[in-house]
Coordinates of C-alpha atoms in Angstrom, one line a residue:
X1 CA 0.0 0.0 0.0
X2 CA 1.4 3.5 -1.0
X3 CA 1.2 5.6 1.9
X4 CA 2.2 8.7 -0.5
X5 CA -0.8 8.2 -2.8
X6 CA -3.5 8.6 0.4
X7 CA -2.2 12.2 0.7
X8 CA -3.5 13.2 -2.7
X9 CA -7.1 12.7 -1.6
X10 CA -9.4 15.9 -1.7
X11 CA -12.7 17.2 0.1
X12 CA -15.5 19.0 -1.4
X13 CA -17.3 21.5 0.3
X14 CA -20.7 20.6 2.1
X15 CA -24.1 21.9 0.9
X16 CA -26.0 24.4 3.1
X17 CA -29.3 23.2 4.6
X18 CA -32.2 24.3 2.5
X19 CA -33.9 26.9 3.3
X20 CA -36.9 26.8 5.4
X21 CA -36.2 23.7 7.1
X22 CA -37.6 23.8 10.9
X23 CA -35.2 23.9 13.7
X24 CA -36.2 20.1 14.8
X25 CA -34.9 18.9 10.5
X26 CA -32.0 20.9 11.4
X27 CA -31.1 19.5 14.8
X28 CA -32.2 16.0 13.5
X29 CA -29.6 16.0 10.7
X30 CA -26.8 17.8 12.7
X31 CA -26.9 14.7 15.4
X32 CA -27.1 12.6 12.1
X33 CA -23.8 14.0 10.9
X34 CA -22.1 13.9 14.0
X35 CA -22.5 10.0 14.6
X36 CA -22.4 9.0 10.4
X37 CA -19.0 11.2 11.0
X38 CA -17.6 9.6 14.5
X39 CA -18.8 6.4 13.3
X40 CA -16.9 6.3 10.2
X41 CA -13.4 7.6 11.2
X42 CA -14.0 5.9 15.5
X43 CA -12.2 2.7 14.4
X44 CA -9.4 4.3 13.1
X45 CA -8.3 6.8 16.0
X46 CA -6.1 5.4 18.7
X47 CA -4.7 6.1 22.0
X48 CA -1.3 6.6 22.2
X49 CA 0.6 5.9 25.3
X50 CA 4.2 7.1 25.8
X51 CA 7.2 7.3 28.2
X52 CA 9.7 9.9 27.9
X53 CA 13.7 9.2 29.3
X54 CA 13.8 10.3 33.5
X55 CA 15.9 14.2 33.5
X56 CA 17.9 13.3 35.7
X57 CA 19.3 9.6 38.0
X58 CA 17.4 8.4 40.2
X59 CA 13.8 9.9 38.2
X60 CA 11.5 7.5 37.0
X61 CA 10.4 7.5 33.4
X62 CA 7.8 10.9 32.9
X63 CA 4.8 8.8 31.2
X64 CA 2.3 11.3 29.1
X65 CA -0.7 10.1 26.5
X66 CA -2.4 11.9 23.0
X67 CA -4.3 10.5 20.4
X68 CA -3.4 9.7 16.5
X69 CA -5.2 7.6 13.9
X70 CA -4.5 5.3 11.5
X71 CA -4.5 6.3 7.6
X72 CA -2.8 3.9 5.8
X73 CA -4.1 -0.3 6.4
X74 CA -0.6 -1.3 6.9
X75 CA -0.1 0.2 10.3
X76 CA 1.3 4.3 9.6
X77 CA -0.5 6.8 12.1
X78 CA -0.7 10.3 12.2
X79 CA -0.1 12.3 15.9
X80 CA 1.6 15.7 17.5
X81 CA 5.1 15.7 17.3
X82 CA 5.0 16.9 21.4
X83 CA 3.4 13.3 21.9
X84 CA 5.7 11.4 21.3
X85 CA 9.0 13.3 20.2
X86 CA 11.7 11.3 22.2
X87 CA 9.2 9.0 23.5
X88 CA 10.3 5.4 23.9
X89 CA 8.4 2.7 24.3
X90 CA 5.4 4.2 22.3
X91 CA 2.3 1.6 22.8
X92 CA -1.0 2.3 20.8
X93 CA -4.7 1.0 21.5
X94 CA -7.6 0.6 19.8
X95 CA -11.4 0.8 21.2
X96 CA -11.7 -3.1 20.9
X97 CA -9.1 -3.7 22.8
X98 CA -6.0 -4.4 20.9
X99 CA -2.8 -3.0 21.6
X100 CA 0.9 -2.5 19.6
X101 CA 3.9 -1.4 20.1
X102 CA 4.5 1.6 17.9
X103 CA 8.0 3.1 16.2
X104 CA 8.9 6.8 14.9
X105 CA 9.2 6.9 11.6
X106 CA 9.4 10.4 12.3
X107 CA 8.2 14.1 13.7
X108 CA 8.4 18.0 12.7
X109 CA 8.4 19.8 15.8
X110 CA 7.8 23.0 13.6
X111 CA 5.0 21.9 12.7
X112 CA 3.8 19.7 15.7
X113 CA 3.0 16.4 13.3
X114 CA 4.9 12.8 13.5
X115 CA 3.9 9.9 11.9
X116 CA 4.6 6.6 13.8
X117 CA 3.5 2.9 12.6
X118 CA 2.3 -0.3 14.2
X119 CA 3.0 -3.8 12.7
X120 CA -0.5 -4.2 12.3
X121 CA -2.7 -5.2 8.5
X122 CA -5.8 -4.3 7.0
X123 CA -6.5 -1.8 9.7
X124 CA -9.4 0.7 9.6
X125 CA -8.0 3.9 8.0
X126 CA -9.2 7.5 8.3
X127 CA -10.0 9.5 5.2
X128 CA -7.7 12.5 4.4
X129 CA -9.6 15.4 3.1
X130 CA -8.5 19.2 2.4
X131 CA -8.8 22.3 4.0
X132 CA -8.2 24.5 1.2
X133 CA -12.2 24.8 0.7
X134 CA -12.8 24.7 4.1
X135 CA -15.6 27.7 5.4
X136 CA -16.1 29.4 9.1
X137 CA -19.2 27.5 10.3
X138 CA -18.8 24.6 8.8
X139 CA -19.1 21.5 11.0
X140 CA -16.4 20.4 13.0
X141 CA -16.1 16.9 14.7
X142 CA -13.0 15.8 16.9
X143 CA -12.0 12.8 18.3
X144 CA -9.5 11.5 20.9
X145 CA -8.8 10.6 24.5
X146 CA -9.1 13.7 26.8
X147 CA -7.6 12.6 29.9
X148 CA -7.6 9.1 29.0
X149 CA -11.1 9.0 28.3
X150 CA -11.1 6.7 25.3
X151 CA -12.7 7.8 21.9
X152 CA -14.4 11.0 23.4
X153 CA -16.9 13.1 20.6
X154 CA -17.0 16.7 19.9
X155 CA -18.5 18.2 17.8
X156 CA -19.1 22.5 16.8
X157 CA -17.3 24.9 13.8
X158 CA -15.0 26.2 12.1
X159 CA -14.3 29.6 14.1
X160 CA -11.7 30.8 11.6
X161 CA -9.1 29.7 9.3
X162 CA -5.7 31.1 8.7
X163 CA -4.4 31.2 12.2
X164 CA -0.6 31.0 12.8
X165 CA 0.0 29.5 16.1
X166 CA 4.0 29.5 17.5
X167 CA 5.5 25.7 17.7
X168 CA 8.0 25.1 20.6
X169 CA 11.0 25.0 18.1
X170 CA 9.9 29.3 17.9
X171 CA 8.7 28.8 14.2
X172 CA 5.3 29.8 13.6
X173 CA 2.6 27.2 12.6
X174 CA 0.8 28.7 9.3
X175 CA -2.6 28.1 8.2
X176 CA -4.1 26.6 11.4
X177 CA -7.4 25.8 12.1
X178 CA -9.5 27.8 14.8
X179 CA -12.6 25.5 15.9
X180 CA -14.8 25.4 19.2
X181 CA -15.1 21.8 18.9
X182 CA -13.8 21.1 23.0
X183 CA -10.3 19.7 23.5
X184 CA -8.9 18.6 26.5
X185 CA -5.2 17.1 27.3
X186 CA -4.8 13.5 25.8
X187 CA -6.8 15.2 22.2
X188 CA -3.5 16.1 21.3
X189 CA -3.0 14.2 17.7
X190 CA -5.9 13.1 17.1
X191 CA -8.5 14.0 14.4
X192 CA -10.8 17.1 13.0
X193 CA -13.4 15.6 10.7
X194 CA -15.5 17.1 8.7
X195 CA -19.4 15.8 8.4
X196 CA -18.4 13.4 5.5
X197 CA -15.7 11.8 8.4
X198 CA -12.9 13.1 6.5
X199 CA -10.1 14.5 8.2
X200 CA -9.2 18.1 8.2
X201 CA -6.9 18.6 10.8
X202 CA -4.9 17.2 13.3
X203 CA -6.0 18.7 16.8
X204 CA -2.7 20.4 18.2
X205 CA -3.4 22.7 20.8
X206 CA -5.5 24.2 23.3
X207 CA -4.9 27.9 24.8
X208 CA -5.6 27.2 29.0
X209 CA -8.4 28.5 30.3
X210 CA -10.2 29.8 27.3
X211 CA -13.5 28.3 26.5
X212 CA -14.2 27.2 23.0
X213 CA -10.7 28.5 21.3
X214 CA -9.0 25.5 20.3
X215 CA -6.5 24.6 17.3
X216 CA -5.5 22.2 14.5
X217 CA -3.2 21.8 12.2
X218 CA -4.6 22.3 8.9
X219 CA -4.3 18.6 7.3
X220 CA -3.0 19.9 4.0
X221 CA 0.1 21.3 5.8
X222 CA 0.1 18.0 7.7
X223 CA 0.3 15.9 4.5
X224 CA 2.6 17.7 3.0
X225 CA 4.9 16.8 6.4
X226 CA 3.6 13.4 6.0
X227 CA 4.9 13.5 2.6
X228 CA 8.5 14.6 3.9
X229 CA 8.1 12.3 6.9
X230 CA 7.7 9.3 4.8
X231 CA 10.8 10.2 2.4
X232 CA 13.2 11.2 4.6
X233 CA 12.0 10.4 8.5
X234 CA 12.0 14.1 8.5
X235 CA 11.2 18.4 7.0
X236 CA 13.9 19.6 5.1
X237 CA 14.5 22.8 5.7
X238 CA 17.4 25.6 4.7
X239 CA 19.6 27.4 6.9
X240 CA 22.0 30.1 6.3
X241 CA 24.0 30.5 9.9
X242 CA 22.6 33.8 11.4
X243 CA 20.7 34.9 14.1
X244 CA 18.8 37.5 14.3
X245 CA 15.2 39.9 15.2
X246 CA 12.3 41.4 13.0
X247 CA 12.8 45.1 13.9
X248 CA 10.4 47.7 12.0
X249 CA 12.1 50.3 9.3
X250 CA 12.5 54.1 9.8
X251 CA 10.0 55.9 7.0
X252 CA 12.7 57.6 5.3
X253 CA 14.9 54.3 4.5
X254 CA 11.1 52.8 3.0
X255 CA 10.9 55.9 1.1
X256 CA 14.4 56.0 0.0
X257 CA 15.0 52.3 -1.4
X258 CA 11.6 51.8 -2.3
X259 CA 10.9 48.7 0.1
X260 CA 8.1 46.7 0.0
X261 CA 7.6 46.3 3.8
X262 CA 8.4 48.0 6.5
X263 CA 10.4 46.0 8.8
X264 CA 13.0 43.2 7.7
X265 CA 15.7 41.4 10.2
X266 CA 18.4 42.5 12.0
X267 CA 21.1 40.0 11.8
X268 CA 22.3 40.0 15.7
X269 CA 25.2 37.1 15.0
X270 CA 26.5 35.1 12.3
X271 CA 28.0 30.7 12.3
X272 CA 31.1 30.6 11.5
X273 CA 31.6 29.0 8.3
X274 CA 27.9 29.4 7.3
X275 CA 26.2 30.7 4.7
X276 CA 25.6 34.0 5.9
X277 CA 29.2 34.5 6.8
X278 CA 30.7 33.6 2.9
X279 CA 28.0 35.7 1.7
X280 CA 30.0 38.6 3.4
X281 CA 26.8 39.5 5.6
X282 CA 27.8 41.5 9.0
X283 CA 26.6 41.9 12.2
X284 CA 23.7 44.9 12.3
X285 CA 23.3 44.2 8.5
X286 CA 19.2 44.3 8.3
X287 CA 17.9 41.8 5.6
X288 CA 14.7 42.8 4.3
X289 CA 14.7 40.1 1.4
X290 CA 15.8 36.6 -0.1
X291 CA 15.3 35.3 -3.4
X292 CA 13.4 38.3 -4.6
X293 CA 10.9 37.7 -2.4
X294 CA 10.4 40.4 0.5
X295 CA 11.9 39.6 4.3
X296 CA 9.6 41.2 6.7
X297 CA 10.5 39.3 9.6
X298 CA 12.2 36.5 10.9
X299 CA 9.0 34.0 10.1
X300 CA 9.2 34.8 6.7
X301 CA 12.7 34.5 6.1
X302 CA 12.2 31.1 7.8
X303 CA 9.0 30.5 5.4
X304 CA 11.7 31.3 2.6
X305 CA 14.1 28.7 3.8
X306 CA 12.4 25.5 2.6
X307 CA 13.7 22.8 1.0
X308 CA 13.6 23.7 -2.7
X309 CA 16.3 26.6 -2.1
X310 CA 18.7 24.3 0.1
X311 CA 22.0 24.5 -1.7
X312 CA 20.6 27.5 -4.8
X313 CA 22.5 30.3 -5.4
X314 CA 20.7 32.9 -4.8
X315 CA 20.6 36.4 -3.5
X316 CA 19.8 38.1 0.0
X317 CA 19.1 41.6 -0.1
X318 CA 20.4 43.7 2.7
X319 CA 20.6 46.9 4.3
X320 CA 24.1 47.9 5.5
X321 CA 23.5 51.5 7.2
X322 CA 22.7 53.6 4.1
X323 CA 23.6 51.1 1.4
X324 CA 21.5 49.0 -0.4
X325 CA 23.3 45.3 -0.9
X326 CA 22.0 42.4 -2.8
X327 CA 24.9 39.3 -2.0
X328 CA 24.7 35.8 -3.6
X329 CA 24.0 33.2 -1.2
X330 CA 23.3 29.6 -1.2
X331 CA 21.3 27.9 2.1
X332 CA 22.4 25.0 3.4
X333 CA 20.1 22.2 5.2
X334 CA 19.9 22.8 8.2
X335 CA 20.5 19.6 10.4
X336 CA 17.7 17.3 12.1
X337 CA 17.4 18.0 15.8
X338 CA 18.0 15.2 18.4

C-alpha cells in the first residue's frame, strides 16, 4: 500500500441546509452528521501511550498520553510531534481492545505532526480530506482521548481559518485551524473531521483556560509533512548560519529604497563557516529580502528557507547602514534535531 498516494485525496465542500427547514430537521440531521462522522473515522483513532527518558538519575520514566489515527491499512498513524518526540516505548490502543507497540518513523516539531506505525494489517483507516475549501461554520467533529477517556466526541465549527499559532522550536505554525469543537489534554493528535468523516486537521493545541478557542493543524500542511516524513524520517528545511530579530524600518529608509515592507531582520550574529558569513553578511546588516521575495520578519525569512532553495544560489538583499546590498547566497540544510 502506497502511503504517498493517500495524501493526494481531496474534500469538497458541504451543501447548506435548505432553506426553510424547521429547527427540529436541522437538529435532526446535525446529530445525524455527527455519529455518520464519529462512526466512520472511531475505528481508526487510537490512543497513544508514551514514556519519555527520566531528567535526571534516580527519576522515573515521565509517562504522558495523546491520540493519533491510523490512515494507511498497513499500520502508519498520524499524531503531535510533542506526543511522542523522544518517547520510547510508544504503545497504541484501539477501542476493541487491541494493543501495539509503535516506532517513529518520524516528527516535525515546527509543525507539531509525527507519523509513527504499528505492525498491524488491513487496519481501519481514516480519510484525508482538504482544508483549502474549508468555510467558518462549517461542522467540526474531533476525536481523541481527553484525559484518557477513550474515543471522546466533539462536535461545533470552524471559528476561523488562517491562524498561525507559535510551535516550541519558535517557528510559527501557518494556516491553522481555529474550531470550538472542545479539546482537552490526551486530544492532542488526534482527528478534526469534517461531516463526511474526512479528516481536516490534526488537533494540536489548546490555549488554557479559554472556553471554545482551540486549534488544528490544517491537514494539508500536515500531509505535505507526512509526505516529507515518509521520504526522509524528516522536513527539510534551509539554513543560512545567522541569528537574528524582526525590527520595524525608519519611513525615510522605506521611502528611499523603495521597500516593499516595513520592517525586515536585524542579523544579531553570524556561524562561522555558514552561509551568511561567505556571503559577506555582517553583524547589524538588516535583511529585508531573499530570493526576490520580500523579508519582513524572521517567520518569513524562515518560510523562505524551505527545502527547494537548500544548496541554490541565490541572492539576500540587505541593508548595511545607508547602502542597499544584494549578496549571492546559497542555504544549506539545516540539520535534524536530536
Amino acid at each position: 500500500m502506497g502511503a504517498i498516494s493517500i495524501l493526494e485525496e481531496g474534500s469538497p465542500r458541504s451543501a447548506p441546509p435548505a432553506r426553510g427547514e424547521s429547527d427540529d430537521t436541522l437538529l435532526d440531521a446535525y446529530s445525524h452528521a455527527v455519529v455518520a462522522a464519529s462512526e466512520h473515522v472511531g475505528p481508526a483513532v487510537v490512543h497513544v501511550e508514551v514514556a519519555q527518558p527520566p531528567r535526571g538519575s534516580g527519576e522515573a520514566p515521565r509517562r504522558g498520553s495523546g491520540s493519533g489515527f491510523v490512515f494507511t491499512p498497513d499500520g502508519f498513524i498520524l499524531t503531535n510531534s510533542h506526543v511522542v518526540h523522544g518517547a520510547r516505548p510508544i504503545r497504541v490502543s484501539f477501542a476493541d481492545g487491541a494493543s501495539y507497540d509503535a516506532d517513529l518513523v518520524g516528527d516535525d516539531p515546527d509543525t507539531d505532526v509525527a507519523v509513527i506505525r504499528i505492525g498491524g494489517h488491513q487496519l481501519a483507516t481514516a480519510t484525508f480530506g482538504s482544508s483549502r475549501g474549508l468555510r467558518v461554520g462549517q461542522l467540526a467533529i474531533a476525536i481523541g482521548n481527553p484525559y484518557g477517556f477513550q474515543h471522546t466526541v466533539t462536535a461545533g465549527v470552524v471559528s476561523a481559518l488562517g491562524r498561525s499559532l507559535r510551535a516550541v522550536t519558535g517557528r510559527l505554525i501557518d494556516d491553522v485551524i481555529q474550531t470550538d469543537a472542545a479539546l482537552n489534554p490526551g486530544n492532542s493528535g488526534g482527528p478534526l473531521v469534517n461531516s463526511r468523516g474526512e479528516v481536516i486537521g490534526v488537533n494540536t493545541a489548546i490555549i488554557p483556560f479559554a472556553q471554545g478557542i482551540c486549534f488544528a493543524t490544517a491537514i494539508d500542511t500536515a500531509k505535505w509533512v507526512v509526505e516529507q516524513l515518509l521520504r526522509f524520517g524528516r522536513v527539510r528545511r534551509g539554513y543560512i548560519g545567522v541569528g537574528g530579530a524582526t525590527i520595524p524600518l525608519s519611513r525615510r529608509a522605506v521611502r528611499f529604497h523603495g521597500l516593499g515592507a516595513g520592517a525586515g531582520v536585524r542579523v544579531e550574529s553570524i556561524e562561522p563557516g555558514g552561509a551568511a558569513q561567505e556571503a559577506g553578511i555582517e553583524p547589524g546588516d538588516i535583511i529585508i529580502g531573499y530570493d526576490g521575495e520580500d523579508v519582513a520578519g524572521v517567520d518569513e525569512l524562515h518560510r523562505l528557507l524551505s527545502a527547494e532553495r537548500i544548496g541554490k544560489s541565490t541572492q539576500v538583499t540587505l541593508l548595511r547602514r545607508a547602502q542597499k546590498l544584494d549578496l549571492p547566497i546559497r542555504a544549506a540544510e539545516l540539520p535534524a534535531r536530536g
